[in-house]
PDB file of C-alpha atoms in Angstrom:
ATOM      1  CA  UNK Y 240      -0.328  52.723-211.060  1.00 40.00           C
ATOM      2  CA  UNK Y 241      -3.599  53.527-211.725  1.00 39.00           C
ATOM      3  CA  UNK Y 242      -6.574  51.844-210.937  1.00 42.00           C
ATOM      4  CA  UNK Y 243      -7.201  50.841-214.522  1.00 38.00           C
ATOM      5  CA  UNK Y 244      -3.824  49.214-214.811  1.00 40.00           C
ATOM      6  CA  UNK Y 245      -4.418  47.258-211.499  1.00 41.00           C
ATOM      7  CA  UNK Y 246      -7.820  45.952-212.771  1.00 43.00           C
ATOM      8  CA  UNK Y 247      -6.385  44.762-215.881  1.00 39.00           C
ATOM      9  CA  UNK Y 248      -3.408  43.251-213.884  1.00 42.00           C
ATOM     10  CA  UNK Y 249      -5.724  41.420-211.588  1.00 43.00           C
ATOM     11  CA  UNK Y 250      -7.744  40.024-214.139  1.00 39.00           C
ATOM     12  CA  UNK Y 251      -8.401  36.347-214.519  1.00 38.00           C
ATOM     13  CA  UNK Y 252      -7.881  35.368-217.978  1.00 39.00           C
ATOM     14  CA  UNK Y 253     -10.856  33.646-219.388  1.00 38.00           C
ATOM     15  CA  UNK Y 254     -13.285  34.307-216.330  1.00 44.00           C
ATOM     16  CA  UNK Y 255     -15.677  37.236-216.114  1.00 46.00           C
ATOM     17  CA  UNK Y 256     -14.839  37.909-212.124  1.00 56.00           C
ATOM     18  CA  UNK Y 257     -11.599  39.816-211.259  1.00 75.00           C
ATOM     19  CA  UNK Y 258      -9.278  39.034-208.233  1.00 81.00           C
ATOM     20  CA  UNK Y 259      -8.978  42.168-206.047  1.00 86.00           C
ATOM     21  CA  UNK Y 260      -5.736  42.592-204.283  1.00 90.00           C
ATOM     22  CA  UNK Y 261      -5.827  43.070-200.305  1.00 88.00           C
ATOM     23  CA  UNK Y 262      -2.414  44.700-199.992  1.00 86.00           C
ATOM     24  CA  UNK Y 263      -1.224  48.013-201.135  1.00 82.00           C
ATOM     25  CA  UNK Y 264       1.718  48.541-202.833  1.00 80.00           C
ATOM     26  CA  UNK Y 265       4.933  47.656-200.538  1.00 84.00           C
ATOM     27  CA  UNK Y 266       2.504  47.388-197.593  1.00 89.00           C
ATOM     28  CA  UNK Y 267       4.170  45.277-194.725  1.00 93.00           C
ATOM     29  CA  UNK Y 268       1.321  43.245-193.252  1.00 94.00           C
ATOM     30  CA  UNK Y 269       3.414  41.450-190.372  1.00 94.00           C
ATOM     31  CA  UNK Y 270       5.824  42.394-187.534  1.00 92.00           C
ATOM     32  CA  UNK Y 271       7.921  39.193-187.887  1.00 91.00           C
ATOM     33  CA  UNK Y 272       6.096  36.043-189.026  1.00 90.00           C
ATOM     34  CA  UNK Y 273       2.656  34.721-189.573  1.00 91.00           C
ATOM     35  CA  UNK Y 274       1.536  34.963-186.270  1.00 89.00           C
ATOM     36  CA  UNK Y 275       1.537  38.315-185.727  1.00 93.00           C
ATOM     37  CA  UNK Y 276      -0.130  39.593-188.837  1.00 94.00           C
ATOM     38  CA  UNK Y 277      -1.396  43.230-188.199  1.00 95.00           C
ATOM     39  CA  UNK Y 278      -4.883  43.144-186.967  1.00 95.00           C
ATOM     40  CA  UNK Y 279      -6.374  45.580-189.696  1.00 94.00           C
ATOM     41  CA  UNK Y 280      -4.677  43.139-192.252  1.00 94.00           C
ATOM     42  CA  UNK Y 281      -6.404  40.325-190.625  1.00 95.00           C
ATOM     43  CA  UNK Y 282      -9.749  41.893-190.663  1.00 95.00           C
ATOM     44  CA  UNK Y 283      -9.455  42.331-194.233  1.00 94.00           C
ATOM     45  CA  UNK Y 284      -8.530  38.620-194.771  1.00 95.00           C
ATOM     46  CA  UNK Y 285     -11.549  37.473-192.718  1.00 95.00           C
ATOM     47  CA  UNK Y 286     -13.933  39.953-194.332  1.00 95.00           C
ATOM     48  CA  UNK Y 287     -12.636  38.655-197.974  1.00 94.00           C
ATOM     49  CA  UNK Y 288     -12.865  35.183-196.829  1.00 95.00           C
ATOM     50  CA  UNK Y 289     -16.765  35.776-195.822  1.00 94.00           C
ATOM     51  CA  UNK Y 290     -17.337  37.720-199.069  1.00 91.00           C
ATOM     52  CA  UNK Y 291     -16.349  35.111-201.109  1.00 91.00           C
ATOM     53  CA  UNK Y 292     -14.878  36.756-204.260  1.00 93.00           C
ATOM     54  CA  UNK Y 293     -11.592  35.632-205.791  1.00 95.00           C
ATOM     55  CA  UNK Y 294      -8.767  37.779-204.042  1.00 95.00           C
ATOM     56  CA  UNK Y 295      -4.989  37.992-203.868  1.00 95.00           C
ATOM     57  CA  UNK Y 296      -3.037  38.751-200.519  1.00 95.00           C
ATOM     58  CA  UNK Y 297       0.744  39.481-201.130  1.00 94.00           C
ATOM     59  CA  UNK Y 298       1.938  39.735-197.337  1.00 94.00           C
ATOM     60  CA  UNK Y 299       5.467  40.576-196.145  1.00 94.00           C
ATOM     61  CA  UNK Y 300       6.931  41.322-192.662  1.00 93.00           C
ATOM     62  CA  UNK Y 301       8.604  44.402-191.531  1.00 93.00           C
ATOM     63  CA  UNK Y 302      12.331  42.962-192.072  1.00 90.00           C
ATOM     64  CA  UNK Y 303      11.197  41.978-195.602  1.00 89.00           C
ATOM     65  CA  UNK Y 304      12.741  38.499-195.377  1.00 91.00           C
ATOM     66  CA  UNK Y 305       9.056  36.724-195.452  1.00 93.00           C
ATOM     67  CA  UNK Y 306       6.859  36.769-198.310  1.00 95.00           C
ATOM     68  CA  UNK Y 307       3.706  34.949-198.089  1.00 95.00           C
ATOM     69  CA  UNK Y 308       0.492  34.835-200.462  1.00 96.00           C
ATOM     70  CA  UNK Y 309      -3.333  33.975-200.168  1.00 96.00           C
ATOM     71  CA  UNK Y 310      -4.976  33.519-203.164  1.00 96.00           C
ATOM     72  CA  UNK Y 311      -8.469  32.788-203.409  1.00 96.00           C
ATOM     73  CA  UNK Y 312      -9.604  31.287-206.626  1.00 95.00           C
ATOM     74  CA  UNK Y 313     -13.128  30.023-207.948  1.00 94.00           C
ATOM     75  CA  UNK Y 314     -11.894  26.550-206.919  1.00 95.00           C
ATOM     76  CA  UNK Y 315      -9.949  26.868-203.709  1.00 96.00           C
ATOM     77  CA  UNK Y 316      -7.217  28.902-201.970  1.00 97.00           C
ATOM     78  CA  UNK Y 317      -3.689  28.738-203.130  1.00 97.00           C
ATOM     79  CA  UNK Y 318      -0.941  29.464-200.121  1.00 97.00           C
ATOM     80  CA  UNK Y 319       2.635  30.222-200.989  1.00 97.00           C
ATOM     81  CA  UNK Y 320       5.446  31.059-198.761  1.00 96.00           C
ATOM     82  CA  UNK Y 321       9.108  31.953-199.290  1.00 94.00           C
ATOM     83  CA  UNK Y 322      11.472  33.168-196.531  1.00 91.00           C
ATOM     84  CA  UNK Y 323      15.370  33.700-195.957  1.00 87.00           C
ATOM     85  CA  UNK Y 324      16.017  33.325-192.210  1.00 86.00           C
ATOM     86  CA  UNK Y 325      19.383  34.771-190.542  1.00 85.00           C
ATOM     87  CA  UNK Y 326      20.275  31.044-190.125  1.00 84.00           C
ATOM     88  CA  UNK Y 327      19.902  30.356-194.289  1.00 86.00           C
ATOM     89  CA  UNK Y 328      21.093  34.016-195.023  1.00 87.00           C
ATOM     90  CA  UNK Y 329      24.441  33.182-193.286  1.00 88.00           C
ATOM     91  CA  UNK Y 330      24.535  29.614-194.894  1.00 86.00           C
ATOM     92  CA  UNK Y 331      23.766  31.164-198.360  1.00 86.00           C
ATOM     93  CA  UNK Y 332      26.095  34.008-198.317  1.00 89.00           C
ATOM     94  CA  UNK Y 333      29.084  31.639-197.005  1.00 89.00           C
ATOM     95  CA  UNK Y 334      27.931  29.404-199.841  1.00 88.00           C
ATOM     96  CA  UNK Y 335      28.241  31.854-202.586  1.00 86.00           C
ATOM     97  CA  UNK Y 336      31.509  33.024-201.462  1.00 89.00           C
ATOM     98  CA  UNK Y 337      32.948  29.331-201.374  1.00 89.00           C
ATOM     99  CA  UNK Y 338      31.641  29.463-204.979  1.00 86.00           C
ATOM    100  CA  UNK Y 339      33.221  32.631-206.118  1.00 87.00           C
ATOM    101  CA  UNK Y 340      36.728  31.412-204.803  1.00 88.00           C
ATOM    102  CA  UNK Y 341      36.517  28.527-206.963  1.00 88.00           C
ATOM    103  CA  UNK Y 342      36.554  30.804-210.289  1.00 88.00           C
ATOM    104  CA  UNK Y 343      34.283  31.086-213.148  1.00 88.00           C
ATOM    105  CA  UNK Y 344      34.916  27.723-214.848  1.00 90.00           C
ATOM    106  CA  UNK Y 345      34.219  25.860-211.781  1.00 89.00           C
ATOM    107  CA  UNK Y 346      31.034  27.968-210.760  1.00 88.00           C
ATOM    108  CA  UNK Y 347      29.471  27.141-214.095  1.00 91.00           C
ATOM    109  CA  UNK Y 348      30.295  23.210-213.666  1.00 91.00           C
ATOM    110  CA  UNK Y 349      28.460  23.838-210.144  1.00 91.00           C
ATOM    111  CA  UNK Y 350      25.415  25.494-211.699  1.00 90.00           C
ATOM    112  CA  UNK Y 351      25.050  22.904-214.314  1.00 93.00           C
ATOM    113  CA  UNK Y 352      25.264  20.243-211.250  1.00 92.00           C
ATOM    114  CA  UNK Y 353      22.622  22.419-209.179  1.00 91.00           C
ATOM    115  CA  UNK Y 354      20.408  21.964-212.561  1.00 92.00           C
ATOM    116  CA  UNK Y 355      20.857  18.140-213.127  1.00 93.00           C
ATOM    117  CA  UNK Y 356      20.410  17.572-209.339  1.00 91.00           C
ATOM    118  CA  UNK Y 357      17.546  19.932-208.972  1.00 92.00           C
ATOM    119  CA  UNK Y 358      19.468  22.138-206.034  1.00 91.00           C
ATOM    120  CA  UNK Y 359      17.502  25.160-205.842  1.00 91.00           C
ATOM    121  CA  UNK Y 360      18.196  27.840-203.665  1.00 88.00           C
ATOM    122  CA  UNK Y 361      15.190  30.090-204.132  1.00 90.00           C
ATOM    123  CA  UNK Y 362      12.527  28.236-202.459  1.00 92.00           C
ATOM    124  CA  UNK Y 363       9.083  29.017-202.592  1.00 94.00           C
ATOM    125  CA  UNK Y 364       6.370  26.138-201.204  1.00 96.00           C
ATOM    126  CA  UNK Y 365       3.065  26.289-202.238  1.00 97.00           C
ATOM    127  CA  UNK Y 366      -0.251  24.256-201.814  1.00 97.00           C
ATOM    128  CA  UNK Y 367      -4.020  24.408-202.134  1.00 97.00           C
ATOM    129  CA  UNK Y 368      -6.781  24.325-199.499  1.00 96.00           C
ATOM    130  CA  UNK Y 369     -10.655  23.889-200.177  1.00 97.00           C
ATOM    131  CA  UNK Y 370     -12.761  27.328-199.957  1.00 96.00           C
ATOM    132  CA  UNK Y 371     -14.401  26.062-196.973  1.00 95.00           C
ATOM    133  CA  UNK Y 372     -10.833  26.427-194.807  1.00 96.00           C
ATOM    134  CA  UNK Y 373     -11.193  29.045-192.174  1.00 95.00           C
ATOM    135  CA  UNK Y 374      -8.454  32.052-191.683  1.00 96.00           C
ATOM    136  CA  UNK Y 375      -6.860  29.873-188.988  1.00 96.00           C
ATOM    137  CA  UNK Y 376      -6.394  26.829-191.136  1.00 96.00           C
ATOM    138  CA  UNK Y 377      -5.007  29.158-193.976  1.00 97.00           C
ATOM    139  CA  UNK Y 378      -2.462  30.470-191.286  1.00 96.00           C
ATOM    140  CA  UNK Y 379      -1.602  27.302-189.569  1.00 96.00           C
ATOM    141  CA  UNK Y 380      -0.877  25.866-193.235  1.00 97.00           C
ATOM    142  CA  UNK Y 381       1.267  28.829-194.352  1.00 96.00           C
ATOM    143  CA  UNK Y 382       3.358  28.219-190.865  1.00 96.00           C
ATOM    144  CA  UNK Y 383       3.614  24.843-192.176  1.00 96.00           C
ATOM    145  CA  UNK Y 384       4.831  25.970-195.614  1.00 97.00           C
ATOM    146  CA  UNK Y 385       7.077  28.351-193.762  1.00 95.00           C
ATOM    147  CA  UNK Y 386       8.711  25.581-192.010  1.00 94.00           C
ATOM    148  CA  UNK Y 387       8.993  23.200-195.134  1.00 95.00           C
ATOM    149  CA  UNK Y 388      10.521  25.959-197.336  1.00 94.00           C
ATOM    150  CA  UNK Y 389      13.103  26.587-194.550  1.00 92.00           C
ATOM    151  CA  UNK Y 390      14.162  22.663-194.003  1.00 93.00           C
ATOM    152  CA  UNK Y 391      14.237  22.604-198.036  1.00 93.00           C
ATOM    153  CA  UNK Y 392      16.503  25.837-198.529  1.00 92.00           C
ATOM    154  CA  UNK Y 393      18.811  24.228-195.657  1.00 91.00           C
ATOM    155  CA  UNK Y 394      19.110  20.645-197.061  1.00 93.00           C
ATOM    156  CA  UNK Y 395      19.552  22.131-200.710  1.00 93.00           C
ATOM    157  CA  UNK Y 396      22.633  24.502-199.385  1.00 91.00           C
ATOM    158  CA  UNK Y 397      24.022  21.742-197.473  1.00 92.00           C
ATOM    159  CA  UNK Y 398      24.037  19.444-200.727  1.00 92.00           C
ATOM    160  CA  UNK Y 399      25.466  22.366-202.501  1.00 92.00           C
ATOM    161  CA  UNK Y 400      28.308  22.708-200.033  1.00 91.00           C
ATOM    162  CA  UNK Y 401      29.010  19.231-200.197  1.00 93.00           C
ATOM    163  CA  UNK Y 402      29.624  19.832-203.908  1.00 92.00           C
ATOM    164  CA  UNK Y 403      31.789  22.797-203.350  1.00 91.00           C
ATOM    165  CA  UNK Y 404      34.071  21.011-201.014  1.00 90.00           C
ATOM    166  CA  UNK Y 405      34.553  18.065-203.537  1.00 89.00           C
ATOM    167  CA  UNK Y 406      35.618  20.744-205.845  1.00 86.00           C
ATOM    168  CA  UNK Y 407      37.929  22.416-203.113  1.00 84.00           C
ATOM    169  CA  UNK Y 408      39.746  19.382-202.484  1.00 83.00           C
ATOM    170  CA  UNK Y 409      40.314  18.958-206.066  1.00 76.00           C
ATOM    171  CA  UNK Y 410      41.418  22.807-206.287  1.00 64.00           C
TER     172      UNK Y 410
END
């Protein structure tokens, strides 16, 4: 991607200032989680916070199962986290295998129930923080969002498994 395309993508609609990206391509920014962000990446974030212009930081860990975003806008920070842990990956895999065994018709019915009951298996938690927030406060909230996302995903997968069990008992 050229610099021109990158600038075009990072433009904030309706505003004269542009967001700039603190990450490059598919760069991995931490080893396993949020408490071990690479020092050079942490320094980039801290410097961007001090500088004060809008930016976006899209991070991921080495295993590629944790994705986190820090976006500084004119008004606040927008933080988001999405993760698939080994536990949730195993639970998700077994749940999807159970759905497949029920067949296409039942799978479509279960998908409709998921929509009606708002059972999402692609959980991303997002929250705002004021611009006065420190790097440490940002990382702490990202960690909290990570835990909330994992809990929500496990809860939703358990609800989905209960629905599947009802279908299996009728099958």
